[in-house]
XYZ file of C-alpha atoms in Angstrom:
351
model
C 48.795 29.980 17.353
C 50.935 26.914 16.179
C 51.117 26.021 20.119
C 46.962 26.764 20.630
C 45.751 23.563 19.334
C 48.209 21.194 21.219
C 47.709 23.224 24.798
C 44.000 23.163 24.012
C 44.015 19.365 23.323
C 46.186 19.084 26.599
C 43.851 21.173 28.584
C 40.974 18.874 27.468
C 42.866 16.005 28.537
C 43.319 17.325 32.038
C 39.884 18.542 32.417
C 38.847 14.736 31.625
C 41.093 13.393 34.120
C 40.188 15.691 36.617
C 36.441 14.695 36.108
C 37.267 10.821 36.292
C 38.775 11.510 39.578
C 36.155 13.438 40.895
C 33.678 10.765 39.599
C 35.784 7.716 41.237
C 35.939 9.684 44.411
C 32.259 10.344 44.691
C 31.797 6.506 44.019
C 34.498 5.255 46.152
C 32.154 4.038 48.652
C 29.779 2.259 46.613
C 30.040 -1.447 46.193
C 31.211 -2.587 42.801
C 28.243 -4.528 42.165
C 25.916 -1.791 42.469
C 27.558 0.101 40.102
C 27.259 -2.663 37.546
C 23.859 -3.251 38.100
C 22.954 0.503 37.962
C 24.790 0.816 34.860
C 22.973 -2.171 33.310
C 19.768 -1.381 34.237
C 20.041 2.350 33.207
C 21.323 1.235 29.769
C 18.375 -1.014 29.470
C 15.806 1.503 30.498
C 17.149 3.759 27.913
C 17.110 1.255 25.266
C 13.500 0.173 25.912
C 12.377 3.786 25.928
C 13.911 4.344 22.546
C 12.331 1.197 21.153
C 9.107 2.262 22.403
C 8.912 5.659 21.288
C 10.590 4.813 17.597
C 8.295 2.229 16.057
C 6.409 1.962 12.819
C 3.155 2.926 14.737
C 2.978 5.953 16.844
C 2.545 5.699 20.548
C -1.076 6.936 20.633
C -1.872 4.191 17.878
C -0.296 1.642 19.937
C -1.969 2.856 23.119
C -5.250 2.782 21.771
C -4.730 -0.754 20.346
C -3.710 -2.059 23.608
C -6.733 -0.311 25.334
C -9.413 -1.856 22.891
C -7.791 -5.446 22.957
C -7.972 -5.349 26.832
C -11.634 -3.951 26.753
C -12.547 -6.767 24.662
C -11.512 -9.361 27.316
C -13.915 -7.973 29.779
C -16.765 -10.607 29.654
C -19.569 -8.130 29.630
C -17.991 -6.357 26.483
C -17.132 -9.793 24.739
C -20.503 -10.885 24.914
C -22.263 -7.664 23.560
C -19.759 -7.762 20.771
C -20.574 -11.663 19.918
C -24.367 -10.632 20.013
C -23.952 -8.018 17.377
C -21.340 -10.004 15.039
C -23.078 -13.390 15.623
C -26.282 -12.386 13.250
C -24.055 -10.787 10.803
C -21.737 -13.862 10.285
C -24.965 -16.078 10.161
C -26.406 -13.828 7.477
C -23.636 -13.686 5.436
C -23.196 -17.851 5.834
C -26.622 -18.055 4.699
C -26.405 -15.803 1.660
C -23.476 -17.671 0.485
C -24.499 -21.217 1.269
C -27.941 -20.646 -0.009
C -26.643 -20.348 -3.727
C -24.901 -23.268 -3.722
C -28.133 -25.593 -2.714
C -28.496 -28.749 -4.513
C -24.835 -28.857 -5.627
C -22.415 -31.285 -3.917
C -19.439 -29.399 -2.206
C -16.242 -31.225 -3.203
C -13.607 -31.520 -0.039
C -11.052 -34.056 -1.936
C -9.916 -35.414 -4.941
C -12.632 -37.766 -6.926
C -11.361 -41.371 -6.824
C -12.356 -41.338 -10.514
C -12.243 -38.598 -12.972
C -14.840 -36.906 -15.083
C -15.565 -37.468 -18.748
C -15.345 -34.252 -21.027
C -19.251 -34.355 -21.175
C -19.444 -34.611 -17.202
C -16.930 -31.795 -16.815
C -18.874 -29.508 -19.137
C -21.813 -30.412 -17.344
C -20.489 -29.547 -13.626
C -19.165 -26.331 -15.097
C -22.631 -25.343 -16.512
C -23.848 -25.842 -13.192
C -21.359 -23.655 -11.534
C -22.197 -20.984 -14.056
C -25.761 -21.199 -13.115
C -25.000 -20.172 -9.608
C -24.866 -16.334 -10.772
C -28.063 -14.520 -10.742
C -26.720 -10.943 -11.306
C -27.135 -9.854 -14.913
C -23.683 -8.242 -15.055
C -24.065 -7.074 -18.664
C -27.349 -4.758 -17.382
C -24.756 -1.940 -16.254
C -26.034 -2.921 -12.604
C -22.893 -4.062 -11.001
C -20.182 -1.513 -10.312
C -16.419 -2.148 -9.304
C -16.878 -5.891 -10.156
C -17.042 -6.247 -13.960
C -15.784 -3.678 -16.683
C -16.705 -5.099 -20.066
C -19.885 -6.497 -21.489
C -19.839 -6.210 -25.310
C -20.310 -9.800 -26.532
C -17.709 -9.426 -29.523
C -15.016 -8.215 -27.005
C -15.553 -11.137 -24.783
C -15.488 -13.437 -27.709
C -12.390 -12.088 -29.601
C -10.547 -12.269 -25.783
C -11.852 -15.654 -25.540
C -10.064 -16.715 -28.696
C -6.870 -15.007 -27.753
C -6.844 -16.414 -24.143
C -7.408 -19.902 -25.937
C -4.325 -19.490 -28.028
C -1.914 -18.486 -24.995
C -3.382 -20.744 -22.230
C -0.248 -22.652 -22.241
C 1.950 -19.404 -22.019
C 3.892 -18.644 -19.009
C 5.364 -14.974 -18.802
C 7.819 -15.779 -16.301
C 10.033 -17.570 -19.119
C 10.095 -14.950 -22.178
C 12.773 -16.917 -23.656
C 10.674 -19.534 -23.934
C 7.480 -17.094 -24.853
C 8.828 -14.457 -26.909
C 5.191 -13.700 -28.108
C 3.838 -12.748 -24.602
C 7.377 -10.792 -23.976
C 6.589 -8.661 -27.107
C 3.185 -7.944 -26.474
C 3.845 -6.931 -22.866
C 6.658 -4.743 -24.127
C 4.325 -3.291 -26.611
C 1.592 -2.493 -24.090
C 3.769 -0.839 -21.759
C 5.462 1.281 -24.605
C 1.925 2.291 -25.552
C 0.952 3.157 -21.963
C 3.703 5.052 -21.423
C 3.276 6.914 -24.397
C -0.424 7.635 -23.668
C 0.825 9.280 -20.241
C 3.425 11.568 -22.137
C 6.312 9.222 -20.978
C 9.738 10.089 -22.824
C 11.957 7.057 -24.053
C 13.468 6.534 -20.667
C 9.985 5.680 -18.931
C 9.106 2.158 -18.081
C 6.769 -0.270 -16.554
C 5.486 -3.895 -15.979
C 2.112 -5.505 -16.453
C 0.708 -6.511 -13.112
C -2.394 -8.750 -12.016
C -4.581 -5.610 -11.248
C -4.329 -2.300 -9.641
C -3.582 -3.490 -6.169
C -0.258 -5.318 -7.179
C 0.624 -2.055 -9.172
C 0.256 -0.137 -5.860
C 2.102 -2.810 -3.999
C 5.030 -2.431 -6.422
C 5.282 1.320 -6.574
C 5.481 1.543 -2.766
C 7.698 -1.336 -2.348
C 10.355 0.557 -4.812
C 9.783 3.723 -3.058
C 10.744 1.881 0.273
C 13.898 0.599 -1.140
C 14.717 4.414 -2.350
C 13.767 5.724 1.134
C 16.405 2.976 2.318
C 18.913 4.149 0.125
C 18.239 7.543 1.303
C 18.962 6.772 5.048
C 15.171 6.972 5.779
C 14.346 4.086 8.387
C 10.730 4.628 8.896
C 9.351 5.364 5.264
C 6.066 7.103 5.413
C 3.442 7.211 2.533
C 1.488 10.580 2.582
C -1.876 10.106 0.625
C -5.534 11.586 0.941
C -8.016 9.884 3.131
C -9.737 8.872 -0.081
C -6.798 6.738 -1.666
C -7.318 3.187 -2.446
C -6.765 0.383 0.158
C -4.022 -1.128 -1.694
C -1.773 1.571 -0.077
C -2.849 0.339 3.587
C -1.906 -3.181 2.483
C 1.687 -1.648 1.156
C 2.464 -0.136 4.454
C 1.239 -3.572 6.160
C 3.276 -5.537 4.012
C 6.426 -3.529 3.795
C 6.812 -1.957 7.306
C 5.844 1.145 6.216
C 3.755 4.162 7.711
C 0.373 5.380 5.533
C -0.294 9.012 6.749
C -3.947 10.045 5.788
C -4.505 13.811 4.854
C -7.967 15.165 5.105
C -9.537 16.320 1.950
C -11.175 19.590 1.468
C -15.104 19.240 2.508
C -16.231 21.267 -0.487
C -14.201 19.995 -3.432
C -13.772 16.284 -1.819
C -10.088 16.466 -2.877
C -6.800 15.922 -0.961
C -6.231 19.258 1.242
C -2.862 20.546 -0.200
C -1.952 22.814 2.958
C -2.511 19.864 5.216
C -0.477 17.484 2.768
C 2.430 20.065 2.969
C 2.229 20.139 6.678
C 2.489 16.457 6.939
C 5.796 16.197 5.140
C 8.877 15.365 7.169
C 11.928 13.855 6.969
C 10.663 10.029 6.627
C 8.098 10.998 3.732
C 9.027 8.977 0.926
C 6.058 9.373 -1.420
C 3.361 11.675 -1.987
C 0.111 10.264 -3.665
C -2.593 11.550 -5.482
C -5.644 10.037 -7.121
C -6.977 10.303 -10.719
C -9.760 9.759 -9.643
C -9.972 8.456 -6.368
C -12.604 5.837 -5.526
C -15.278 7.496 -3.189
C -15.938 10.497 -5.354
C -14.866 10.381 -8.739
C -13.017 13.662 -8.730
C -9.386 14.099 -9.485
C -6.682 15.308 -6.683
C -4.709 18.322 -7.845
C -1.953 16.463 -9.180
C -0.175 19.445 -10.428
C 0.075 20.985 -7.028
C 1.120 17.550 -5.413
C 3.946 17.312 -7.991
C 5.139 20.667 -7.412
C 5.436 19.756 -3.402
C 7.326 16.575 -4.464
C 9.868 18.865 -6.639
C 10.056 21.225 -3.909
C 11.003 18.856 -1.101
C 12.674 16.339 -3.348
C 9.899 13.686 -2.941
C 8.719 11.168 -5.289
C 4.924 11.705 -6.761
C 2.844 8.502 -7.258
C -0.464 8.997 -9.407
C -3.047 5.854 -9.059
C -4.940 6.044 -11.953
C -6.420 2.688 -11.535
C -9.828 3.551 -11.832
C -9.875 5.699 -14.846
C -6.787 5.876 -15.986
C -7.728 4.894 -19.513
C -10.816 7.407 -19.745
C -9.036 10.267 -18.005
C -5.995 10.140 -20.759
C -8.518 10.647 -23.511
C -10.605 13.406 -21.918
C -9.017 16.363 -23.248
C -9.005 14.809 -27.108
C -12.839 14.258 -26.177
C -13.427 18.078 -25.259
C -13.276 17.944 -21.453
C -11.161 20.192 -19.799
C -8.954 18.328 -17.294
C -6.009 19.245 -15.612
C -2.606 17.455 -16.405
C -2.073 14.415 -14.389
C 0.603 12.110 -15.818
C 4.362 12.183 -16.818
C 3.743 15.468 -18.595
C 4.108 16.971 -15.027
C 7.895 16.979 -13.962
C 7.154 15.977 -10.318
C 4.970 12.740 -11.427
C 7.443 9.637 -10.969
C 4.992 6.673 -11.202
C 1.529 5.956 -12.589
C -0.786 2.978 -11.910
C -3.734 2.316 -14.263
C -5.787 -0.752 -15.144
C -6.718 -1.339 -18.756
C -9.700 -3.739 -17.334
C -11.152 -0.758 -15.694
C -13.032 0.849 -19.295
C -17.008 -0.009 -19.023
C -18.052 -0.902 -22.540
C -21.587 -1.869 -22.192
């Protein structure tokens, strides 16, 4: 047995030498420059093919984009598109510019500054441009607060901290303390333990961006070169932005046509080695129902994939539904598989 491995190595080397001699004999009549060109050309083709088939977008997606990009270059198609888009653009421009009728449009800094009275008069003119009564409960997705005393209190608080810059917590310890307390209260509200943490963002989109950025970094640490986000088709458009900004791939999973919730079986089949996060909404924007977060979290635990819950739309309402007597399935950190949650404090209608 002791001599077996040396003999095997020797036999392998002899085989390689024989193979080398056979290749040299076969290529003895070929000119050296041809060998160089064929080797370089073959290498270039293999690398190009690998690069073409291993990109963020699939071959079919890139083929469709290429097809429609060239299709739009055809004069007839170009004229047809322009004839359809032209009236739409004109209508949009007219509706936006009509509201500004009679008001000057500033394109440069004025040579002379305004007095306090002139400035406030100008601001009142700007304020008069809006004609929709936002406090009547007829606007959805734009304004989420309407109680006058609440807005009055908020205005007084804003005035006290107009000069604050949270970027410098050492200079403004007051805003630092408030943010820390808000984060801790929200973590507690979502059944998070003492190890949970968070941050205050400018809105739901930034919250989704930061979550996806964190999961992309984790994916890179795990050796995933092309991270994929697995989310329902009803998920917030912020995930499309995150995939575009951070060079990730967003894989949309169809929803059940009856429940309007994500199809769990199709989500499980879509999981692959590049999946870096599973997403569920509580609730999604289109239908207001809540995805099966518990089952999604179980998939996350089974495959070792983080789970993000997008509760930007109703997180501050759903969290209190159980106390209000409405049966709601768990959706937060009470589920072991849930690793992050996004929620918007301003999306609480108080008319």
